[in-house]
Coordinates of C-alpha atoms in Angstrom, one line a residue:
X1 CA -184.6 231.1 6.3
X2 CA -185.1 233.7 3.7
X3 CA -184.2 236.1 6.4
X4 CA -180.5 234.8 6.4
X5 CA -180.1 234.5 3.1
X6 CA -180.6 238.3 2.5
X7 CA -178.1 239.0 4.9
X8 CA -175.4 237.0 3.8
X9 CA -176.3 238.5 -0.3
X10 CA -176.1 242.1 1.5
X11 CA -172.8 240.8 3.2
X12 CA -171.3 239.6 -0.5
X13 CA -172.1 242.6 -1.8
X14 CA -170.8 245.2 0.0
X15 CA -167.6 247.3 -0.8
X16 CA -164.5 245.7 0.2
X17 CA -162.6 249.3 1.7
X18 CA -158.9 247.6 0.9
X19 CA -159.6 247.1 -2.8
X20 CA -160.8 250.7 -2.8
X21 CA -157.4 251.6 -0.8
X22 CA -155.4 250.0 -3.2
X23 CA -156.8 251.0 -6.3
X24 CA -156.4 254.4 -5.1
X25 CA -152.3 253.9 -4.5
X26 CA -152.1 252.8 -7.6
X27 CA -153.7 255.7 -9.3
X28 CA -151.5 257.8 -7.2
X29 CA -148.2 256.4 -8.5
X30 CA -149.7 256.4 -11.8
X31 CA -150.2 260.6 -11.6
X32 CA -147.2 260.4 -9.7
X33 CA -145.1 259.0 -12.7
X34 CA -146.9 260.9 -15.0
X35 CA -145.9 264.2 -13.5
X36 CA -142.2 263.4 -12.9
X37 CA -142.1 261.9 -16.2
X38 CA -143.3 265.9 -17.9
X39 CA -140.6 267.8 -15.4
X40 CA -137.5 265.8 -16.2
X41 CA -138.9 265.9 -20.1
X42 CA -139.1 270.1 -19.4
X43 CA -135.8 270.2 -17.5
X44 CA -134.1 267.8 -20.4
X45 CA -135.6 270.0 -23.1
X46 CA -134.5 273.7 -21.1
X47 CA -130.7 272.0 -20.9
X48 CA -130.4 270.6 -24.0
X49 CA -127.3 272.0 -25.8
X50 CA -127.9 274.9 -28.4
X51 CA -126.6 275.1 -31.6
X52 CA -122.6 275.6 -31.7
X53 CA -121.7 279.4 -31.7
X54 CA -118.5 280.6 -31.9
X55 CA -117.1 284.3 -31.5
X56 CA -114.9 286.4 -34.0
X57 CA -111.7 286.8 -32.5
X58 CA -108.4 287.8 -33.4
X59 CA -104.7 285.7 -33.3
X60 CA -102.4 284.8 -36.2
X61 CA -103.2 282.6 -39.2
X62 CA -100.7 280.6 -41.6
X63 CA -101.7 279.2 -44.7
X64 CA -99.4 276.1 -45.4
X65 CA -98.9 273.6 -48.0
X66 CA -98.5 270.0 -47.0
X67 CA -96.0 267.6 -48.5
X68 CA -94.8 264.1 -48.0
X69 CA -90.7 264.1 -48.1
X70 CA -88.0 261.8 -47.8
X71 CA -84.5 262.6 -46.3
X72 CA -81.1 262.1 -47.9
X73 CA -77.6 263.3 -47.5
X74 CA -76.5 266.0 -49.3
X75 CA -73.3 265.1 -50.2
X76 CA -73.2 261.1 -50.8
X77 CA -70.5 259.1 -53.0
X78 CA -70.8 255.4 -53.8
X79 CA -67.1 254.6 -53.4
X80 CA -65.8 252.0 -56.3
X81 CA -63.1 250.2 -57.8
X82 CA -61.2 251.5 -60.9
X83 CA -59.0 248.6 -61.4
X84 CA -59.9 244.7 -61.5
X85 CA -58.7 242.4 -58.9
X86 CA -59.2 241.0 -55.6
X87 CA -60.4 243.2 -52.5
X88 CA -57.4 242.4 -50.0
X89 CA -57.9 244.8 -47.5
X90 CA -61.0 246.7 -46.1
X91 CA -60.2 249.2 -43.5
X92 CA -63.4 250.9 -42.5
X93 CA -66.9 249.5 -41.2
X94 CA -70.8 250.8 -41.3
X95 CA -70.8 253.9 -38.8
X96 CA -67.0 255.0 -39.0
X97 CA -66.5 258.5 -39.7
X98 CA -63.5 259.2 -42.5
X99 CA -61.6 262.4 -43.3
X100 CA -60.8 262.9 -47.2
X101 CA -57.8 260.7 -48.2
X102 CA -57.9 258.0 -45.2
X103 CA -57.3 254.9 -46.7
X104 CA -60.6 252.7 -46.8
X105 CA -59.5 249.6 -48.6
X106 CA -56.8 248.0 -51.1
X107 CA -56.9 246.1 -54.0
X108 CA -54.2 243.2 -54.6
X109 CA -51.4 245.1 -56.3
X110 CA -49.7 242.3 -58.3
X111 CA -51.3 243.0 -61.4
X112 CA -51.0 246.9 -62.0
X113 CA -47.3 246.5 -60.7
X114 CA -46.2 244.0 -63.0
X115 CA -48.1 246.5 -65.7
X116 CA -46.2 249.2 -64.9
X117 CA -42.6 247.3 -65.4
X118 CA -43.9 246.7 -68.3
X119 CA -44.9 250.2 -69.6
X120 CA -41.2 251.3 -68.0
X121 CA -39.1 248.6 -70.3
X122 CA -41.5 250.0 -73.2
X123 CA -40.4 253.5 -72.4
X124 CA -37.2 253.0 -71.7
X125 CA -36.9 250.7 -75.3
X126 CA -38.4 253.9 -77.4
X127 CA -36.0 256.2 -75.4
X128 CA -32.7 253.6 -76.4
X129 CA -34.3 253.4 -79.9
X130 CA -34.6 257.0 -80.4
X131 CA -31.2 257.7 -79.2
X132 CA -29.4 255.6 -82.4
X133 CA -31.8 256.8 -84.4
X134 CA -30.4 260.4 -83.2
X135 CA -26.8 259.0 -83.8
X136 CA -27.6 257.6 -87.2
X137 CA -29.3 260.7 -88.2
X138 CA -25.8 263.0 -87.1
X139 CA -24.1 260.9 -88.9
X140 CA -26.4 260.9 -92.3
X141 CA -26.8 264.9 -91.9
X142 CA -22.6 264.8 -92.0
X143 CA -22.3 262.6 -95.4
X144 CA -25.0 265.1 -96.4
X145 CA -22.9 267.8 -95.9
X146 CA -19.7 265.8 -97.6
X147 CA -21.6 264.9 -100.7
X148 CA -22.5 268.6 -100.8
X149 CA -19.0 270.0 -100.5
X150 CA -18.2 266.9 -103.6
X151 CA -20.7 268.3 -105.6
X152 CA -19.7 271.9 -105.5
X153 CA -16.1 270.7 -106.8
X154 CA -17.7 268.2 -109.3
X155 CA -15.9 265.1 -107.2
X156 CA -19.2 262.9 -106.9
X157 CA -22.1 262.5 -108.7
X158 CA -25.9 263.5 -108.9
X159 CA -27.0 260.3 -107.6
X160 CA -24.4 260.5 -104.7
X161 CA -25.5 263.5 -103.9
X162 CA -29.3 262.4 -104.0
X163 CA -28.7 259.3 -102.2
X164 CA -27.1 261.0 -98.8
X165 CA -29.9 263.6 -98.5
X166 CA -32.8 260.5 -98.9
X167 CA -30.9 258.7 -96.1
X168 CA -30.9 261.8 -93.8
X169 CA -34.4 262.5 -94.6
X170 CA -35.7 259.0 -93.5
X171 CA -33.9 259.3 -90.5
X172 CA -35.1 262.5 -89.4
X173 CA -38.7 260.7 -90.3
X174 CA -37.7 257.4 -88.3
X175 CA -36.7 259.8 -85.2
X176 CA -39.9 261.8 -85.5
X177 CA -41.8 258.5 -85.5
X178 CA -40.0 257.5 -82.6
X179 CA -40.9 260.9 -80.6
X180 CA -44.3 259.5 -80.9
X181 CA -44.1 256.3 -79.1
X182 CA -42.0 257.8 -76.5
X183 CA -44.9 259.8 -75.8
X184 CA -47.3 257.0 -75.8
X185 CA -44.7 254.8 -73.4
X186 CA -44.9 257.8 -71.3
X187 CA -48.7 257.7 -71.5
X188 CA -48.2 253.9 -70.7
X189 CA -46.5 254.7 -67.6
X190 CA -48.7 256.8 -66.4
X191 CA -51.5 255.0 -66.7
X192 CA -50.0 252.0 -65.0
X193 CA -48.6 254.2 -62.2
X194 CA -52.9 255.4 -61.7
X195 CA -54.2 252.2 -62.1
X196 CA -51.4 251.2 -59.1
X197 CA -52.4 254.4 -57.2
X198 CA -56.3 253.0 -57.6
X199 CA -55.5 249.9 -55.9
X200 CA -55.3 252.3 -52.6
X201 CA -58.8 253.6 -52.5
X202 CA -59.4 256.5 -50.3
X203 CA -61.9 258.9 -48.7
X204 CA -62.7 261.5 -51.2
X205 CA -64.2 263.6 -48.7
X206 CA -65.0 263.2 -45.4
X207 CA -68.2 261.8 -43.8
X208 CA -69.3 258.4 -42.6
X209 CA -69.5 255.0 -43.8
X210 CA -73.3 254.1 -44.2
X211 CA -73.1 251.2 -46.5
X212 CA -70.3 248.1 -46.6
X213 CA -71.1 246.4 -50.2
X214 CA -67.8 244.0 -50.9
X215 CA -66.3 242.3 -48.7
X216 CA -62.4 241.3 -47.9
X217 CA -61.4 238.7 -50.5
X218 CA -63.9 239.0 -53.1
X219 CA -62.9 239.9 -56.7
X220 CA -63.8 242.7 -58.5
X221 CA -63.6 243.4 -62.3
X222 CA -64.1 246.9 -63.2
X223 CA -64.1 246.2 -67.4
X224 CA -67.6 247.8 -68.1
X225 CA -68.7 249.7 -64.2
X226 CA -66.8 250.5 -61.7
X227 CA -67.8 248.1 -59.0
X228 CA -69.3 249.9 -55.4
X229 CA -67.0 248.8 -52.4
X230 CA -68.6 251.2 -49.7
X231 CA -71.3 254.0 -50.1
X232 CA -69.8 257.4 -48.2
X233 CA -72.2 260.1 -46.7
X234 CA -72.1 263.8 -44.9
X235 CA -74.6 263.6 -42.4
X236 CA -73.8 266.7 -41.0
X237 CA -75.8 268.4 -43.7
X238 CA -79.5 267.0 -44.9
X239 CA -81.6 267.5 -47.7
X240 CA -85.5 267.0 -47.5
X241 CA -86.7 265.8 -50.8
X242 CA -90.3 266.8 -50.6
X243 CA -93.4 265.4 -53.1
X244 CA -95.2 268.9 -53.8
X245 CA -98.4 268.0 -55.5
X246 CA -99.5 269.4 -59.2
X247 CA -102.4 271.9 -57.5
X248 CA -99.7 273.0 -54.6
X249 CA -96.9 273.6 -56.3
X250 CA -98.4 277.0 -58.3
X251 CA -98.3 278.7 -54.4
X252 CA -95.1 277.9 -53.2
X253 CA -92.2 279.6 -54.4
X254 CA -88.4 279.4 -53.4
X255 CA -87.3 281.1 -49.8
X256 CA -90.2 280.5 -48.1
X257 CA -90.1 279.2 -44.6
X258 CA -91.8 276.3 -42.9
X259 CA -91.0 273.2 -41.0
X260 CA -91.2 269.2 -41.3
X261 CA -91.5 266.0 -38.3
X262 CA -90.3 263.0 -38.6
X263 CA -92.6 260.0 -37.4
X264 CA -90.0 258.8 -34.5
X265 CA -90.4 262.7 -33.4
X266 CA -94.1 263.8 -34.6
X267 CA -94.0 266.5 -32.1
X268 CA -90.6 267.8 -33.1
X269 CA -90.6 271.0 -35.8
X270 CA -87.9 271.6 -37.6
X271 CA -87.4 274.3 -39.4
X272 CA -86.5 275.0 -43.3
X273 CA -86.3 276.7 -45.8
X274 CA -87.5 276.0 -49.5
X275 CA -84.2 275.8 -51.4
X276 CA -85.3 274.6 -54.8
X277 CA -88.3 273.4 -56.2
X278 CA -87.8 270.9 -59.7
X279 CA -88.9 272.4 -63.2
X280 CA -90.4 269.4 -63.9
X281 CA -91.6 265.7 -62.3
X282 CA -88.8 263.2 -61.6
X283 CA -88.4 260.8 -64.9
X284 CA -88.9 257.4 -63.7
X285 CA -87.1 254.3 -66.0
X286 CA -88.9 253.7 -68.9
X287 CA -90.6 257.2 -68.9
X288 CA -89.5 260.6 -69.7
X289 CA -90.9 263.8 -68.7
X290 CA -93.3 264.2 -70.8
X291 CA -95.0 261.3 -69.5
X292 CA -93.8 261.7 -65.7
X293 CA -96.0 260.6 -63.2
X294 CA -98.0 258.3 -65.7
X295 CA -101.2 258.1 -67.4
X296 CA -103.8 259.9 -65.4
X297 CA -101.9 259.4 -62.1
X298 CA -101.1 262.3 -59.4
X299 CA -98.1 264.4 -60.6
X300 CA -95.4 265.7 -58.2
X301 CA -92.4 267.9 -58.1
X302 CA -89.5 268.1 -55.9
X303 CA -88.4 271.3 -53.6
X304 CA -85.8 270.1 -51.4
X305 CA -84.6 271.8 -47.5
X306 CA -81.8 272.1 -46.9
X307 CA -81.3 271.3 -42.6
X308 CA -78.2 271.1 -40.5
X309 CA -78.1 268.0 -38.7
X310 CA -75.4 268.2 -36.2
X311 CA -76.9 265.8 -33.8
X312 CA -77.2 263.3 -36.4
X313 CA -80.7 262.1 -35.4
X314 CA -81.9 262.3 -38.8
X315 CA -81.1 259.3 -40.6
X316 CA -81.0 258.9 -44.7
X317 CA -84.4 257.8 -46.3
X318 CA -86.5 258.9 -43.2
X319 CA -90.3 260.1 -43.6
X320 CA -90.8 263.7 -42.9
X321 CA -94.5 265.5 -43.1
X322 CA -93.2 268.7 -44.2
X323 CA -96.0 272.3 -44.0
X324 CA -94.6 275.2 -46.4
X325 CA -95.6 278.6 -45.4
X326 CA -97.3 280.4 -48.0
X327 CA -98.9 283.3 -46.1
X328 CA -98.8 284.6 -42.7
X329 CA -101.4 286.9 -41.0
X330 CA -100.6 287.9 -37.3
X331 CA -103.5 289.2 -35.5
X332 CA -106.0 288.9 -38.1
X333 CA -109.8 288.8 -37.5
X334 CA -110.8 285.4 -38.0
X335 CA -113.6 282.6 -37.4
X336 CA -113.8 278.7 -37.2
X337 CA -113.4 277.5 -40.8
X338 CA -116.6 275.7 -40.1
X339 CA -118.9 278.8 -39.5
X340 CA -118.1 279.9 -43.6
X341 CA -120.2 278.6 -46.3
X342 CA -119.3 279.0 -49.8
X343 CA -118.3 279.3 -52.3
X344 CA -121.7 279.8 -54.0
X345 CA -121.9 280.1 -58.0
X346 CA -121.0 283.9 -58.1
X347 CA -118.0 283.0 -55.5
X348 CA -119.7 284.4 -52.5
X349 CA -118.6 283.6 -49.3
X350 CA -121.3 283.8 -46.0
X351 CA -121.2 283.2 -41.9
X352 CA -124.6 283.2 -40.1
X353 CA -124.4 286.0 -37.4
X354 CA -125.9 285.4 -33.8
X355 CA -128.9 287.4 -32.4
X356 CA -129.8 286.9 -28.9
X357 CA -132.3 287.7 -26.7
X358 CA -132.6 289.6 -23.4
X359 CA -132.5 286.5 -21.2
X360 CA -130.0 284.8 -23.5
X361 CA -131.6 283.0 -25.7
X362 CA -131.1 282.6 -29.0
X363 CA -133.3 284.7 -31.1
X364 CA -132.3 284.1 -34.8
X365 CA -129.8 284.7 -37.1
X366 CA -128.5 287.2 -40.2
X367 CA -127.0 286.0 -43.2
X368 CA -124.5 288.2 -44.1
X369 CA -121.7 288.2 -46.7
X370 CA -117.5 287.9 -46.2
X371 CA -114.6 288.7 -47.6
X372 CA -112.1 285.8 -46.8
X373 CA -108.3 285.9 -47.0
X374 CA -105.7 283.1 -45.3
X375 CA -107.2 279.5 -44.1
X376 CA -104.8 276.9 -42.3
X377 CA -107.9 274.9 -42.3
X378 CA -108.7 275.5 -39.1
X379 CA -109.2 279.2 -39.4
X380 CA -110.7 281.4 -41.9
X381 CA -109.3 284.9 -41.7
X382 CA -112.0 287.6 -42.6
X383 CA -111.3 290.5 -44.4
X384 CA -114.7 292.2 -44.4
X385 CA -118.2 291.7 -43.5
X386 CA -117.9 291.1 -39.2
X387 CA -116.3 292.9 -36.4
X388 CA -114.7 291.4 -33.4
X389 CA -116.7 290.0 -30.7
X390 CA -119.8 289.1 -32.8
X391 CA -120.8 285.3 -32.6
X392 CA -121.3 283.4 -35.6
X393 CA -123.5 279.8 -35.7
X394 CA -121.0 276.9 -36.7
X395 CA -121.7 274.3 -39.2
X396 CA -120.9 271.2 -37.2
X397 CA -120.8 269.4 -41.0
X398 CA -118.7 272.3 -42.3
X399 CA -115.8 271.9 -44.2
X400 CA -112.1 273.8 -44.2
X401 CA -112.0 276.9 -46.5
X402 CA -109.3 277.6 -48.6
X403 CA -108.2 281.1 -49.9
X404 CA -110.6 283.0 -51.3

């Protein structure tokens, strides 16, 4: 009995060879993992990117100033009403192209004709009156002469005599008096014919109708402003009013060259030339230029461009980003703004220079010092301190430099 027992304990006991088998396999994946998990981590580590390195090269740099401007006409007339009265005609619509002196619209004559019958009867009384007086004053100027002749023979008196020369004189006064308001009758007239000439209002230059104010049958009274009727543009020729900001505005300078887009066009340059810059920041109502631009706001001045625009595709008060050219340097040596540092305190500029090893590797760097010249943010043209061909480490962070 015993016997059996022992044998079945020996029997309990003994190894079991598939948990053995098992427990091996899983030690083998485990080493398994382990070791695939170290090579990827080595081949990761041997491919990871190194730092950004750039190399000194050579192509053109401009330096340009950027400006906001808006686009407007360069020849533009609000066309108005001189005289008062009611708009009886309007001959012209938004869009139609004019030549100077087509008729655009008319003003109900009635009024300005009546007024200029009645500055003709005016004239025409002063010219009837000044003719008697003329008559009368022949006739005085003879008895003058008569009571002259008397005197000498002592056939009249001294009071005859002074009598006929008072009445001539006051006649040649009345007449002179009368020259006057014939000339202001004749004034009269002329003003009335005008103000019957205004009541035909006309192109006074030729361009195109962009804006229809009044309409036919309204009344206008022109006592204190002359009322707008139409507003009249050439849109052959453009100007580019650009905002050139307080810290730009010291670089540019008139005749230099650049280019602007418009937003419906953004890939579109067109080019210009700075025609004008303003001596001082547009006065805005209520200010004047001493205060332009307000208290502790941005200050701007105008330069306008002057651009053909003989396909008409720019349109008045359009957008246009606008770059000014302020220095140009073909084939200069230059770097990715981002590989400069500085300005330090003592206005130092620095790039960190590139060493590599045999197999390729990056060894280190040198710290070495620059003289810059043009930046259109982008690149950084050097004057002194590298040589073509040399790389240079690149400060992803960096910022643009500007001139130095």
């Amino acid at each position: 009995m015993w016997g059996g027992g022992d044998y079945m304990m020996r029997a309990f006991c003994r190894p079991s060879w598939g948990r053995v088998l098992t427990a091996c396999v899983a030690i083998a994946v485990l080493v398994a993992i382990a070791v695939a998990g170290t090579v990827i981590w080595r081949r990761l580590a041997l491919d990871a990117p190194p730092a950004p390195v750039a190399t000194v090269t050579r192509g053109d740099i401009e330096e340009i100033v950027l400006a906001t401007g808006t686009i407007v006409p360069l020849r533009q007339v609000n066309v108005g009403a001189q005289v008062s009265g009611q708009l009886k005609t309007l001959a012209v619509r938004v869009g139609d192209r004019v030549e100077q002196g087509q008729l655009l619209a008319e003003i109900d004559p009635i009024l300005q004709q009546n007024e200029l019958k009645r500055a003709e009867a005016a004239l025409t009384h002063a010219e009837a009156q000044r003719t008697a007086q003329l008559a009368l004053l022949r006739q005085h100027r003879l008895a003058l002469k008569r009571e002259l002749a008397m005197r000498k023979a002592d056939a009249n008196t001294e009071a005859d005599l002074e009598a006929a020369s008072t009445q001539a004189d006051t006649t040649a006064a009345n007449v002179a008096a009368l020259d006057a308001t014939l000339r202001q009758a004749r004034i009269a007239v002329e003003s009335a014919e005008a103000s019957l000439a205004y009541t035909r209002i006309v192109a006074p230059m030729a361009g195109q109708v962009i804006s229809v104010v009044a309409e036919a049958g309204q009344t206008l009274v022109a006592a204190q402003m002359a009322p707008t009727i139409l507003v009249l543009a050439d849109l052959d020729e453009m100007l580019v009013k650009a905002r050139i900001s307080e810290a730009d505005v010291v670089r540019v300078r008139t005749g230099q060259g650049g280019w602007f887009s418009i937003l419906g066009a953004p890939l579109r340059k067109i080019p210009v030339v700075l025609r004008s810059i303003s001596p001082a920041p547009p006065v805005t109502p209520g200010s004047d230029a001493a205060t332009a631009g307000g208290q502790g706001g941005a200050i701007y001045y105008h330069g306008d461009f002057l651009v053909a625009n003989g396909d008409n595709a720019l349109k008045p008060s359009m957008t246009a980003q606008v770059s000014i050219v302020t220095g140009r340097a073909p084939g200069a040596l230059r770097v990715p703004a981002a590989a400069v540092s500085g300005p330090d305190q003592n206005g130092r500029y620095t790039v960190q220079v590139v060493r590599y090893r045999a197999d390729g590797t990056i060894a280190g760097g040198e710290t070495r010092e620059v003289e810059i010249g043009l930046s259109d943010h982008v690149w950084v043209q050097i004057v002194r301190g590298v040589e073509e061909g040399e790389p240079v480490a690149i400060d992803p962070q960096g910022e643009a430099k500007g001139q130095a």
